């Protein structure tokens, strides 16, 4: 049963017939791992904390810089120089003190990811480079943990949901490489702040649904939107039967 305080705090989303009290209890009991606490991760973390996700693990090895503040709205000038994961945990505590948070202010190796992923109910990839994204995908596939992936650059953003099961497509099926010749970081190509926050919001929506009603989600579906044209498209990601990560008989190494 929800406490009176929990009911009052979350009553507007509890009123949704797709969620209700049972869905809220699922959120309160969930543990979510967020890798990356920049524009995407900071948006996702605060929205999930507001929604009542019980436990959040925040991973990032960067500190807050002045150039972050046009899009990473969780941070303030007073946070400059602080580790992002710790600064974000502080913001979460001010928003919703009942949320349990843990900060990991270090780069996530594959070994460390495997440990953290194995302890989570859901992983949200908010990282900004292909090698980390591929390692997150390997850890999620190996541990059969669902993954919500997101990326934003320029005016554009994309999100995808993978259920972590071997019979389904994974992130490596979509992007079977660790590096790209194109500029894939906002520090190289620029980025519009609202596009980042919109992408993070879509990741948050997918995360809430993945916890409360996973059967309604299409695993391996890529959603791409263009913020300048205000358009979006959906694509089904086909499973690669020779994928080095999720194909039958691989060892994820």
Coordinates of N, CA and C in Angstrom, one line a residue:
X1 N 0.8 -1.2 0.0 CA 0.0 0.0 0.0 C 0.9 1.3 0.0
X2 N 0.4 2.3 -0.7 CA 1.1 3.5 -0.7 C 0.8 4.3 0.6
X3 N 1.7 5.0 1.1 CA 1.4 5.9 2.2 C 0.6 7.1 1.8
X4 N 0.0 7.8 2.7 CA -0.8 9.0 2.4 C 0.1 10.0 1.7
X5 N 1.3 10.2 2.2 CA 2.2 11.1 1.5 C 2.6 10.7 0.1
X6 N 2.8 9.5 -0.1 CA 3.1 9.0 -1.5 C 2.0 9.2 -2.4
X7 N 0.8 8.9 -1.9 CA -0.4 9.1 -2.7 C -0.6 10.5 -3.1
X8 N -0.4 11.5 -2.2 CA -0.5 12.9 -2.5 C 0.5 13.3 -3.5
X9 N 1.8 12.9 -3.3 CA 2.8 13.3 -4.2 C 2.6 12.8 -5.6
X10 N 2.2 11.6 -5.8 CA 2.1 11.0 -7.1 C 0.7 10.9 -7.7
X11 N -0.3 11.6 -7.0 CA -1.7 11.3 -7.4 C -2.0 11.7 -8.8
X12 N -1.3 12.7 -9.4 CA -1.7 13.0 -10.8 C -1.3 11.9 -11.8
X13 N -0.3 11.2 -11.5 CA 0.0 10.1 -12.4 C -0.7 8.8 -12.0
X14 N -1.0 8.7 -10.7 CA -1.7 7.5 -10.3 C -3.1 7.5 -10.9
X15 N -3.6 8.7 -11.2 CA -5.0 8.9 -11.8 C -5.0 8.3 -13.3
X16 N -3.8 8.1 -13.9 CA -3.8 7.5 -15.2 C -4.2 6.1 -15.2
X17 N -5.2 5.6 -15.9 CA -5.6 4.2 -15.8 C -4.5 3.2 -16.2
X18 N -3.5 3.6 -17.0 CA -2.5 2.7 -17.4 C -1.5 2.6 -16.3
X19 N -1.5 3.4 -15.3 CA -0.5 3.3 -14.2 C -1.2 2.9 -12.9
X20 N -2.0 3.7 -12.3 CA -2.7 3.4 -11.1 C -1.8 3.2 -9.9
X21 N -2.3 2.7 -8.8 CA -1.5 2.5 -7.6 C -0.5 1.3 -7.8
X22 N -0.9 0.3 -8.6 CA -0.1 -0.8 -8.8 C 1.2 -0.4 -9.6
X23 N 1.0 0.4 -10.6 CA 2.1 0.9 -11.4 C 3.0 1.8 -10.6
X24 N 2.4 2.6 -9.7 CA 3.3 3.5 -8.8 C 4.1 2.6 -7.9
X25 N 3.6 1.5 -7.4 CA 4.3 0.7 -6.5 C 5.5 0.1 -7.3
X26 N 5.3 -0.3 -8.5 CA 6.4 -0.8 -9.3 C 7.5 0.2 -9.5
X27 N 7.1 1.5 -9.7 CA 8.1 2.6 -9.8 C 8.9 2.7 -8.5
X28 N 8.2 2.7 -7.4 CA 8.8 2.9 -6.1 C 9.8 1.8 -5.8
X29 N 9.5 0.6 -6.3 CA 10.4 -0.5 -6.1 C 11.5 -0.8 -7.1
X30 N 11.6 0.1 -8.1 CA 12.5 -0.1 -9.2 C 13.9 0.5 -8.9
X31 N 14.9 -0.1 -9.5 CA 16.3 0.4 -9.4 C 16.7 0.6 -10.8
X32 N 17.1 1.8 -11.1 CA 17.5 2.2 -12.5 C 18.9 2.7 -12.5
X33 N 19.7 2.2 -13.4 CA 21.1 2.7 -13.6 C 21.1 3.7 -14.8
X34 N 21.6 4.9 -14.5 CA 21.8 5.9 -15.6 C 23.2 6.1 -15.8
X35 N 23.7 5.9 -17.0 CA 25.1 6.1 -17.4 C 25.2 7.3 -18.2
X36 N 25.8 8.3 -17.6 CA 26.0 9.6 -18.2 C 25.0 10.6 -17.5
X37 N 25.6 11.7 -17.0 CA 24.8 12.7 -16.3 C 24.9 14.1 -16.9
X38 N 25.1 14.1 -18.3 CA 25.1 15.3 -19.0 C 23.7 15.8 -19.3
X39 N 23.5 16.3 -20.6 CA 22.2 16.8 -20.9 C 21.1 15.7 -20.9
X40 N 21.3 14.5 -21.4 CA 20.3 13.5 -21.3 C 20.1 13.0 -19.9
X41 N 21.2 12.6 -19.3 CA 21.2 11.9 -18.0 C 20.6 12.8 -16.9
X42 N 20.9 14.1 -16.9 CA 20.4 15.0 -15.9 C 18.9 15.2 -16.1
X43 N 18.4 15.2 -17.3 CA 17.0 15.3 -17.6 C 16.3 14.1 -17.1
X44 N 16.8 12.9 -17.5 CA 16.2 11.7 -17.2 C 16.1 11.5 -15.7
X45 N 17.2 11.8 -15.0 CA 17.3 11.5 -13.5 C 16.3 12.3 -12.8
X46 N 16.1 13.6 -13.1 CA 15.2 14.4 -12.4 C 13.7 14.0 -12.7
X47 N 13.5 13.6 -13.9 CA 12.1 13.2 -14.3 C 11.7 11.9 -13.6
X48 N 12.7 11.0 -13.6 CA 12.4 9.7 -12.9 C 12.3 9.9 -11.4
X49 N 13.1 10.8 -10.8 CA 13.0 11.0 -9.4 C 11.6 11.7 -9.1
X50 N 11.2 12.6 -10.0 CA 9.9 13.2 -9.8 C 8.8 12.1 -9.9
X51 N 8.9 11.1 -10.8 CA 7.9 10.1 -11.0 C 7.9 9.1 -9.9
X52 N 9.0 9.0 -9.0 CA 9.0 8.2 -7.9 C 9.8 6.9 -8.1
X53 N 10.8 6.8 -9.0 CA 11.6 5.7 -9.1 C 12.4 5.5 -7.8
X54 N 12.3 4.4 -7.2 CA 12.8 4.2 -5.8 C 14.3 4.4 -5.7
X55 N 15.1 3.8 -6.6 CA 16.6 3.8 -6.5 C 17.2 4.2 -7.8
X56 N 18.1 5.2 -7.8 CA 18.8 5.7 -9.0 C 20.3 5.6 -8.7
X57 N 21.0 5.0 -9.7 CA 22.5 4.9 -9.6 C 22.9 5.8 -10.8
X58 N 23.7 6.8 -10.4 CA 24.2 7.9 -11.4 C 25.7 7.7 -11.7
X59 N 26.0 7.5 -13.0 CA 27.4 7.3 -13.3 C 27.9 8.3 -14.3
X60 N 29.0 9.0 -14.0 CA 29.6 10.0 -14.9 C 31.0 10.3 -14.3
X61 N 32.0 10.5 -15.2 CA 33.3 10.8 -14.7 C 33.7 12.3 -15.0
X62 N 32.7 13.1 -15.5 CA 33.0 14.5 -15.8 C 32.5 15.4 -14.6
X63 N 33.0 16.7 -14.7 CA 32.6 17.7 -13.8 C 31.8 18.8 -14.6
X64 N 31.0 19.5 -13.8 CA 30.2 20.6 -14.4 C 31.0 21.7 -15.0
X65 N 30.8 22.1 -16.2 CA 31.5 23.2 -16.9 C 30.5 24.2 -17.3
X66 N 31.0 25.5 -17.5 CA 30.1 26.6 -17.9 C 29.3 26.3 -19.2
X67 N 30.0 25.6 -20.2 CA 29.4 25.3 -21.5 C 28.3 24.3 -21.4
X68 N 28.2 23.6 -20.3 CA 27.1 22.7 -20.1 C 25.7 23.3 -19.8
X69 N 25.7 24.5 -19.3 CA 24.6 25.1 -18.6 C 23.4 25.5 -19.6
X70 N 23.7 25.6 -20.9 CA 22.7 26.0 -21.8 C 21.7 24.8 -22.1
X71 N 22.1 23.6 -21.7 CA 21.2 22.4 -22.0 C 21.1 21.5 -20.8
X72 N 22.0 21.5 -19.9 CA 22.0 20.7 -18.7 C 21.4 21.5 -17.5
X73 N 20.1 21.5 -17.6 CA 19.3 22.5 -16.7 C 19.2 22.1 -15.3
X74 N 19.7 20.9 -14.9 CA 19.8 20.4 -13.6 C 20.9 21.1 -12.8
X75 N 21.8 21.7 -13.5 CA 23.0 22.3 -12.8 C 22.9 23.8 -12.7
X76 N 23.6 24.4 -11.8 CA 23.7 25.8 -11.6 C 25.1 26.3 -11.6
X77 N 25.4 27.6 -11.8 CA 26.7 28.1 -11.7 C 27.5 27.7 -10.5
X78 N 26.7 27.6 -9.4 CA 27.3 27.2 -8.1 C 27.8 25.7 -8.1
X79 N 27.4 25.0 -9.2 CA 27.9 23.6 -9.3 C 29.2 23.5 -10.1
X80 N 29.6 24.6 -10.7 CA 30.8 24.5 -11.6 C 32.0 23.9 -10.9
X81 N 32.6 22.9 -11.5 CA 33.8 22.2 -11.0 C 33.4 21.0 -10.2
X82 N 32.2 20.8 -9.8 CA 31.7 19.6 -9.1 C 31.6 18.4 -10.0
X83 N 31.7 17.2 -9.4 CA 31.5 16.0 -10.2 C 30.0 16.0 -10.5
X84 N 29.7 15.7 -11.8 CA 28.3 15.8 -12.2 C 27.4 14.8 -11.5
X85 N 27.9 13.6 -11.3 CA 27.1 12.5 -10.6 C 26.7 13.0 -9.2
X86 N 27.6 13.6 -8.5 CA 27.4 14.1 -7.1 C 26.5 15.3 -7.1
X87 N 26.7 16.2 -8.0 CA 25.9 17.4 -8.1 C 24.4 17.0 -8.5
X88 N 24.3 16.1 -9.4 CA 22.9 15.6 -9.8 C 22.2 14.9 -8.6
X89 N 23.0 14.1 -7.9 CA 22.4 13.5 -6.7 C 21.8 14.5 -5.7
X90 N 22.6 15.6 -5.6 CA 22.1 16.6 -4.7 C 20.8 17.3 -5.1
X91 N 20.7 17.5 -6.4 CA 19.5 18.0 -7.0 C 18.3 17.1 -6.8
X92 N 18.5 15.8 -6.9 CA 17.5 14.8 -6.7 C 17.0 14.8 -5.3
X93 N 17.9 14.9 -4.3 CA 17.6 14.9 -2.9 C 16.7 16.1 -2.6
X94 N 17.0 17.3 -3.3 CA 16.2 18.5 -3.0 C 14.8 18.4 -3.6
X95 N 14.7 17.6 -4.8 CA 13.4 17.4 -5.4 C 12.6 16.4 -4.7
X96 N 13.2 15.3 -4.4 CA 12.4 14.2 -3.8 C 13.3 13.4 -2.8
X97 N 13.3 13.8 -1.5 CA 14.2 13.2 -0.5 C 14.0 11.8 -0.3
X98 N 12.9 11.2 -0.7 CA 12.6 9.8 -0.5 C 13.3 8.9 -1.5
X99 N 13.9 9.5 -2.5 CA 14.6 8.7 -3.5 C 16.0 8.3 -3.0
X100 N 16.3 7.0 -3.2 CA 17.7 6.6 -2.9 C 18.6 6.8 -4.1
X101 N 19.7 7.5 -3.9 CA 20.6 7.7 -5.0 C 22.0 7.3 -4.6
X102 N 22.8 6.8 -5.6 CA 24.2 6.5 -5.4 C 25.0 7.0 -6.6
X103 N 26.1 7.7 -6.3 CA 26.9 8.3 -7.4 C 28.1 7.5 -7.6
X104 N 28.5 7.3 -8.9 CA 29.7 6.7 -9.3 C 30.4 7.6 -10.2
X105 N 31.4 8.3 -9.7 CA 32.1 9.4 -10.4 C 33.4 8.8 -11.0
X106 N 33.3 7.9 -11.9 CA 34.4 7.3 -12.6 C 34.0 6.8 -13.9
X107 N 34.9 6.6 -14.9 CA 34.6 6.0 -16.2 C 34.2 4.6 -16.0
X108 N 33.1 4.2 -16.7 CA 32.6 2.9 -16.6 C 33.2 1.9 -17.5
X109 N 34.1 1.0 -17.0 CA 34.7 -0.1 -17.8 C 33.6 -1.1 -18.0
X110 N 33.9 -2.1 -18.9 CA 32.9 -3.1 -19.1 C 32.8 -4.0 -17.9
X111 N 33.8 -4.3 -17.2 CA 33.7 -5.1 -15.9 C 32.8 -4.4 -14.9
X112 N 33.0 -3.1 -14.7 CA 32.2 -2.3 -13.8 C 30.8 -2.2 -14.2
X113 N 30.6 -2.1 -15.5 CA 29.2 -2.0 -16.1 C 28.5 -3.4 -15.8
X114 N 29.2 -4.5 -16.0 CA 28.6 -5.7 -15.7 C 28.1 -5.9 -14.3
X115 N 28.9 -5.4 -13.4 CA 28.4 -5.4 -12.0 C 27.2 -4.5 -11.7
X116 N 27.3 -3.3 -12.2 CA 26.2 -2.3 -12.0 C 24.9 -2.8 -12.7
X117 N 25.1 -3.2 -13.9 CA 23.9 -3.6 -14.7 C 23.2 -4.8 -14.1
X118 N 24.0 -5.8 -13.5 CA 23.4 -7.0 -12.9 C 22.6 -6.6 -11.7
X119 N 22.8 -5.5 -11.1 CA 22.0 -5.1 -9.9 C 20.8 -4.2 -10.2
X120 N 20.6 -3.8 -11.5 CA 19.6 -2.9 -11.9 C 18.4 -3.7 -12.5
X121 N 17.2 -3.0 -12.5 CA 16.0 -3.5 -13.2 C 16.0 -2.9 -14.6
X122 N 16.6 -1.8 -14.8 CA 16.6 -1.1 -16.1 C 17.8 -0.2 -16.2
X123 N 18.4 -0.1 -17.4 CA 19.5 0.7 -17.7 C 19.1 1.8 -18.7
X124 N 19.6 3.0 -18.5 CA 19.3 4.1 -19.4 C 20.7 4.6 -19.9
X125 N 21.0 4.5 -21.2 CA 22.2 4.9 -21.8 C 22.1 6.4 -22.1
X126 N 22.8 7.2 -21.4 CA 22.8 8.7 -21.7 C 24.3 9.1 -21.9
X127 N 25.1 8.2 -22.4 CA 26.5 8.5 -22.6 C 26.7 9.2 -24.0
X128 N 27.9 9.6 -24.3 CA 28.1 10.5 -25.4 C 29.2 9.9 -26.4
X129 N 29.4 8.6 -26.3 CA 30.4 8.1 -27.2 C 30.1 6.6 -27.5
X130 N 30.5 6.2 -28.7 CA 30.1 4.8 -29.2 C 30.8 3.7 -28.3
X131 N 32.1 3.8 -28.0 CA 32.6 2.7 -27.2 C 31.8 2.4 -25.9
X132 N 31.5 3.5 -25.2 CA 30.7 3.3 -23.9 C 29.3 2.7 -24.2
X133 N 28.7 3.2 -25.3 CA 27.4 2.7 -25.7 C 27.4 1.2 -26.0
X134 N 28.5 0.8 -26.7 CA 28.6 -0.6 -27.0 C 28.9 -1.4 -25.8
X135 N 29.7 -0.9 -24.8 CA 29.9 -1.7 -23.6 C 28.6 -1.8 -22.8
X136 N 27.8 -0.7 -22.7 CA 26.6 -0.8 -22.0 C 25.7 -1.8 -22.6
X137 N 25.6 -1.9 -23.9 CA 24.8 -2.8 -24.6 C 25.3 -4.3 -24.3
X138 N 26.6 -4.5 -24.3 CA 27.1 -5.8 -24.0 C 26.7 -6.2 -22.6
X139 N 26.8 -5.3 -21.7 CA 26.5 -5.7 -20.3 C 25.0 -6.0 -20.1
X140 N 24.2 -5.2 -20.8 CA 22.7 -5.4 -20.7 C 22.3 -6.7 -21.4
X141 N 22.9 -7.0 -22.5 CA 22.6 -8.3 -23.2 C 23.1 -9.5 -22.4
X142 N 24.3 -9.4 -21.9 CA 24.9 -10.5 -21.1 C 24.0 -10.8 -19.9
X143 N 23.5 -9.7 -19.2 CA 22.7 -9.9 -18.0 C 21.2 -9.9 -18.2
X144 N 20.8 -9.8 -19.5 CA 19.4 -9.8 -19.9 C 18.6 -8.7 -19.2
X145 N 19.2 -7.5 -19.1 CA 18.5 -6.3 -18.5 C 18.1 -5.4 -19.6
X146 N 16.8 -4.9 -19.5 CA 16.3 -3.9 -20.6 C 17.1 -2.7 -20.6
X147 N 17.2 -2.1 -21.8 CA 18.0 -0.9 -22.0 C 17.2 0.2 -22.8
X148 N 17.3 1.4 -22.3 CA 16.7 2.5 -23.1 C 17.9 3.4 -23.5
X149 N 18.1 3.5 -24.8 CA 19.2 4.2 -25.4 C 18.7 5.6 -25.9
X150 N 19.6 6.6 -25.8 CA 19.3 7.9 -26.4 C 20.5 8.6 -26.8
X151 N 20.3 9.5 -27.8 CA 21.4 10.3 -28.3 C 20.8 11.6 -28.9
X152 N 21.6 12.7 -28.8 CA 21.1 14.0 -29.4 C 22.3 14.7 -30.0
X153 N 22.2 15.3 -31.1 CA 23.2 16.1 -31.8 C 22.5 17.1 -32.7
X154 N 23.1 18.3 -32.7 CA 22.5 19.3 -33.6 C 21.0 19.6 -33.2
X155 N 20.1 19.5 -34.1 CA 18.7 19.7 -33.9 C 18.0 18.3 -33.7
X156 N 18.7 17.2 -33.8 CA 18.1 15.9 -33.9 C 18.3 15.1 -32.6
X157 N 17.4 14.1 -32.4 CA 17.5 13.2 -31.3 C 17.0 11.8 -31.7
X158 N 17.4 10.8 -31.0 CA 16.9 9.5 -31.2 C 16.8 8.7 -29.9
X159 N 15.8 7.8 -29.8 CA 15.7 6.9 -28.7 C 15.3 5.5 -29.2
X160 N 15.7 4.5 -28.4 CA 15.3 3.1 -28.7 C 15.2 2.3 -27.4
X161 N 14.4 1.3 -27.5 CA 14.2 0.4 -26.4 C 14.6 -1.0 -26.8
X162 N 15.5 -1.7 -26.0 CA 15.9 -3.1 -26.2 C 15.6 -3.9 -24.9
X163 N 14.9 -5.0 -25.1 CA 14.5 -5.8 -23.9 C 15.6 -6.6 -23.3
X164 N 16.8 -6.7 -24.0 CA 17.9 -7.4 -23.4 C 17.9 -8.9 -23.6
X165 N 16.9 -9.4 -24.3 CA 16.7 -10.9 -24.6 C 17.5 -11.3 -25.8
X166 N 18.1 -12.5 -25.8 CA 19.0 -12.9 -26.9 C 18.2 -13.0 -28.2
X167 N 16.9 -13.3 -28.2 CA 16.2 -13.5 -29.4 C 15.8 -12.2 -30.0
X168 N 16.1 -11.0 -29.4 CA 15.7 -9.7 -29.9 C 17.0 -9.0 -30.4
X169 N 16.7 -7.9 -31.2 CA 17.8 -7.1 -31.7 C 18.4 -6.3 -30.5
X170 N 19.7 -5.9 -30.7 CA 20.3 -5.1 -29.6 C 20.9 -3.9 -30.3
X171 N 21.6 -3.0 -29.5 CA 22.1 -1.8 -30.0 C 23.2 -2.1 -31.1
X172 N 24.0 -3.2 -30.9 CA 25.0 -3.5 -31.8 C 24.5 -3.9 -33.2
X173 N 23.3 -4.4 -33.2 CA 22.6 -4.8 -34.5 C 22.4 -3.5 -35.2
X174 N 22.1 -2.4 -34.5 CA 21.8 -1.1 -35.2 C 23.1 -0.4 -35.6
X175 N 24.0 -0.4 -34.7 CA 25.3 0.3 -34.9 C 26.5 -0.7 -34.7
X176 N 26.9 -1.5 -35.7 CA 27.9 -2.5 -35.4 C 29.3 -1.9 -35.5
X177 N 29.6 -0.8 -34.9 CA 30.9 -0.2 -34.9 C 31.1 0.6 -33.6
X178 N 32.4 0.9 -33.3 CA 32.7 1.6 -32.0 C 33.0 3.1 -32.3
X179 N 33.3 3.4 -33.5 CA 33.7 4.8 -33.8 C 32.9 5.2 -35.1
X180 N 32.8 6.5 -35.3 CA 32.2 7.1 -36.5 C 33.0 8.2 -37.1
X181 N 33.0 8.3 -38.4 CA 33.8 9.4 -39.0 C 33.0 10.7 -38.9
X182 N 31.8 10.6 -38.6 CA 31.0 11.9 -38.5 C 31.1 12.4 -37.0
X183 N 31.0 13.7 -36.9 CA 31.0 14.3 -35.6 C 29.8 13.9 -34.8
X184 N 30.0 13.2 -33.7 CA 28.9 12.6 -32.9 C 28.9 13.2 -31.5
X185 N 29.7 14.2 -31.2 CA 29.6 14.8 -29.9 C 29.2 16.3 -30.1
X186 N 28.4 16.8 -29.1 CA 28.0 18.2 -29.2 C 29.1 19.1 -29.2
X187 N 30.2 18.8 -28.5 CA 31.4 19.6 -28.5 C 32.0 19.8 -29.9
X188 N 31.7 18.9 -30.8 CA 32.3 18.9 -32.1 C 31.3 19.5 -33.1
X189 N 30.0 19.1 -33.0 CA 29.0 19.5 -34.0 C 28.0 20.5 -33.5
X190 N 27.9 20.8 -32.2 CA 26.9 21.7 -31.6 C 25.6 21.0 -31.3
X191 N 24.8 21.6 -30.5 CA 23.6 20.9 -30.1 C 22.6 22.0 -29.6
X192 N 21.3 21.8 -30.0 CA 20.2 22.7 -29.5 C 19.7 22.1 -28.2
X193 N 19.7 22.9 -27.1 CA 19.4 22.5 -25.8 C 18.0 21.8 -25.7
X194 N 16.9 22.3 -26.3 CA 15.6 21.7 -26.2 C 15.6 20.3 -26.9
X195 N 16.5 20.1 -27.9 CA 16.5 18.8 -28.5 C 17.1 17.7 -27.5
X196 N 18.1 18.1 -26.8 CA 18.6 17.2 -25.7 C 17.5 16.9 -24.7
X197 N 16.9 18.0 -24.2 CA 15.9 17.8 -23.2 C 14.7 17.0 -23.7
X198 N 14.3 17.1 -25.0 CA 13.2 16.4 -25.5 C 13.6 14.9 -25.6
X199 N 14.9 14.6 -26.0 CA 15.3 13.2 -26.1 C 15.3 12.6 -24.7
X200 N 15.8 13.4 -23.7 CA 15.8 12.8 -22.3 C 14.4 12.6 -21.8
X201 N 13.4 13.4 -22.2 CA 12.0 13.2 -21.8 C 11.5 12.0 -22.5
X202 N 11.8 11.7 -23.7 CA 11.3 10.5 -24.4 C 12.0 9.3 -23.7
X203 N 13.2 9.4 -23.3 CA 13.9 8.2 -22.6 C 13.1 8.0 -21.3
X204 N 12.8 9.1 -20.6 CA 12.1 8.9 -19.3 C 10.7 8.2 -19.5
X205 N 10.0 8.6 -20.6 CA 8.7 8.0 -20.9 C 8.9 6.5 -21.1
X206 N 9.9 6.2 -22.0 CA 10.1 4.8 -22.2 C 10.5 4.0 -21.0
X207 N 11.3 4.6 -20.1 CA 11.7 4.0 -18.9 C 10.5 3.7 -18.0
X208 N 9.6 4.7 -17.8 CA 8.4 4.5 -17.0 C 7.6 3.3 -17.5
X209 N 7.4 3.3 -18.8 CA 6.6 2.3 -19.4 C 7.3 0.9 -19.3
X210 N 8.6 0.9 -19.5 CA 9.4 -0.4 -19.4 C 9.2 -1.0 -18.0
X211 N 9.0 -0.2 -17.0 CA 8.9 -0.7 -15.6 C 7.5 -1.1 -15.3
X212 N 6.5 -0.3 -15.8 CA 5.1 -0.5 -15.4 C 4.3 -1.3 -16.4
X213 N 4.7 -1.3 -17.7 CA 3.9 -2.0 -18.7 C 4.8 -2.4 -19.9
X214 N 5.9 -3.2 -19.6 CA 6.8 -3.6 -20.7 C 6.2 -4.3 -21.8
X215 N 5.1 -5.0 -21.6 CA 4.5 -5.7 -22.7 C 3.9 -4.8 -23.8
X216 N 3.8 -3.5 -23.5 CA 3.2 -2.6 -24.5 C 4.3 -2.0 -25.4
X217 N 5.6 -2.2 -25.1 CA 6.7 -1.6 -25.8 C 7.1 -2.6 -27.0
X218 N 7.5 -1.9 -28.1 CA 8.1 -2.7 -29.2 C 9.6 -2.7 -29.0
X219 N 10.2 -3.8 -28.7 CA 11.6 -3.9 -28.5 C 12.3 -3.7 -29.8
X220 N 13.5 -3.1 -29.9 CA 14.2 -2.9 -31.1 C 13.5 -1.9 -32.0
X221 N 12.8 -0.9 -31.5 CA 12.2 0.2 -32.3 C 13.0 1.5 -32.1
X222 N 13.4 2.1 -33.2 CA 14.2 3.3 -33.1 C 13.2 4.5 -33.5
X223 N 13.2 5.5 -32.6 CA 12.4 6.7 -32.9 C 13.4 7.9 -33.1
X224 N 13.3 8.5 -34.3 CA 14.2 9.6 -34.7 C 13.4 10.8 -34.9
X225 N 13.8 11.9 -34.3 CA 13.1 13.2 -34.6 C 14.0 14.3 -35.0
X226 N 13.5 15.2 -35.8 CA 14.2 16.4 -36.2 C 13.5 17.6 -35.6
X227 N 14.2 18.2 -34.6 CA 13.6 19.3 -33.9 C 13.4 20.6 -34.7
X228 N 14.2 20.8 -35.7 CA 14.1 22.0 -36.6 C 12.8 21.9 -37.5
X229 N 12.6 20.7 -38.0 CA 11.4 20.4 -38.8 C 10.2 20.0 -38.1
X230 N 10.4 19.7 -36.8 CA 9.3 19.2 -35.9 C 8.7 17.9 -36.6
X231 N 9.6 17.0 -36.9 CA 9.1 15.7 -37.5 C 9.7 14.5 -36.8
X232 N 9.1 13.4 -36.9 CA 9.7 12.2 -36.3 C 9.3 11.0 -37.2
X233 N 10.2 9.9 -37.1 CA 10.0 8.7 -37.8 C 10.3 7.5 -36.8
X234 N 9.7 6.4 -37.1 CA 10.0 5.1 -36.4 C 10.5 4.1 -37.3
X235 N 11.5 3.3 -36.8 CA 12.1 2.3 -37.6 C 12.2 1.0 -36.8
X236 N 11.9 -0.1 -37.4 CA 12.1 -1.4 -36.7 C 13.5 -1.9 -36.9
X237 N 14.2 -2.2 -35.9 CA 15.6 -2.6 -35.9 C 15.6 -4.2 -36.1
X238 N 16.1 -4.6 -37.2 CA 16.2 -6.0 -37.5 C 17.3 -6.7 -36.7
X239 N 17.1 -7.9 -36.2 CA 18.1 -8.6 -35.5 C 19.1 -9.1 -36.5
X240 N 20.4 -8.9 -36.2 CA 21.5 -9.4 -37.0 C 21.9 -10.8 -36.5
X241 N 21.6 -11.8 -37.3 CA 21.9 -13.2 -36.8 C 23.3 -13.5 -36.6
X242 N 24.2 -12.6 -37.2 CA 25.6 -12.7 -37.0 C 26.2 -11.7 -36.0
X243 N 25.3 -11.0 -35.3 CA 25.7 -10.0 -34.3 C 26.7 -10.5 -33.3
X244 N 27.8 -9.8 -33.1 CA 28.9 -10.2 -32.2 C 28.4 -10.2 -30.7
X245 N 27.3 -9.5 -30.5 CA 26.8 -9.4 -29.1 C 25.6 -10.3 -28.8
X246 N 24.6 -10.3 -29.6 CA 23.4 -10.9 -29.2 C 23.1 -12.2 -30.0
X247 N 23.9 -12.6 -31.0 CA 23.7 -13.8 -31.8 C 23.9 -15.0 -30.9
X248 N 23.2 -16.1 -31.2 CA 23.3 -17.3 -30.4 C 24.7 -17.8 -30.4
X249 N 25.2 -18.2 -29.2 CA 26.5 -18.8 -29.1 C 27.6 -17.8 -28.9
X250 N 27.3 -16.5 -28.9 CA 28.4 -15.5 -28.7 C 28.8 -15.5 -27.2
X251 N 29.9 -15.0 -26.9 CA 30.4 -14.9 -25.5 C 30.5 -13.4 -25.0
X252 N 30.0 -12.5 -25.8 CA 30.0 -11.0 -25.4 C 31.3 -10.5 -25.1
X253 N 32.4 -11.0 -25.6 CA 33.7 -10.5 -25.3 C 34.2 -9.7 -26.5

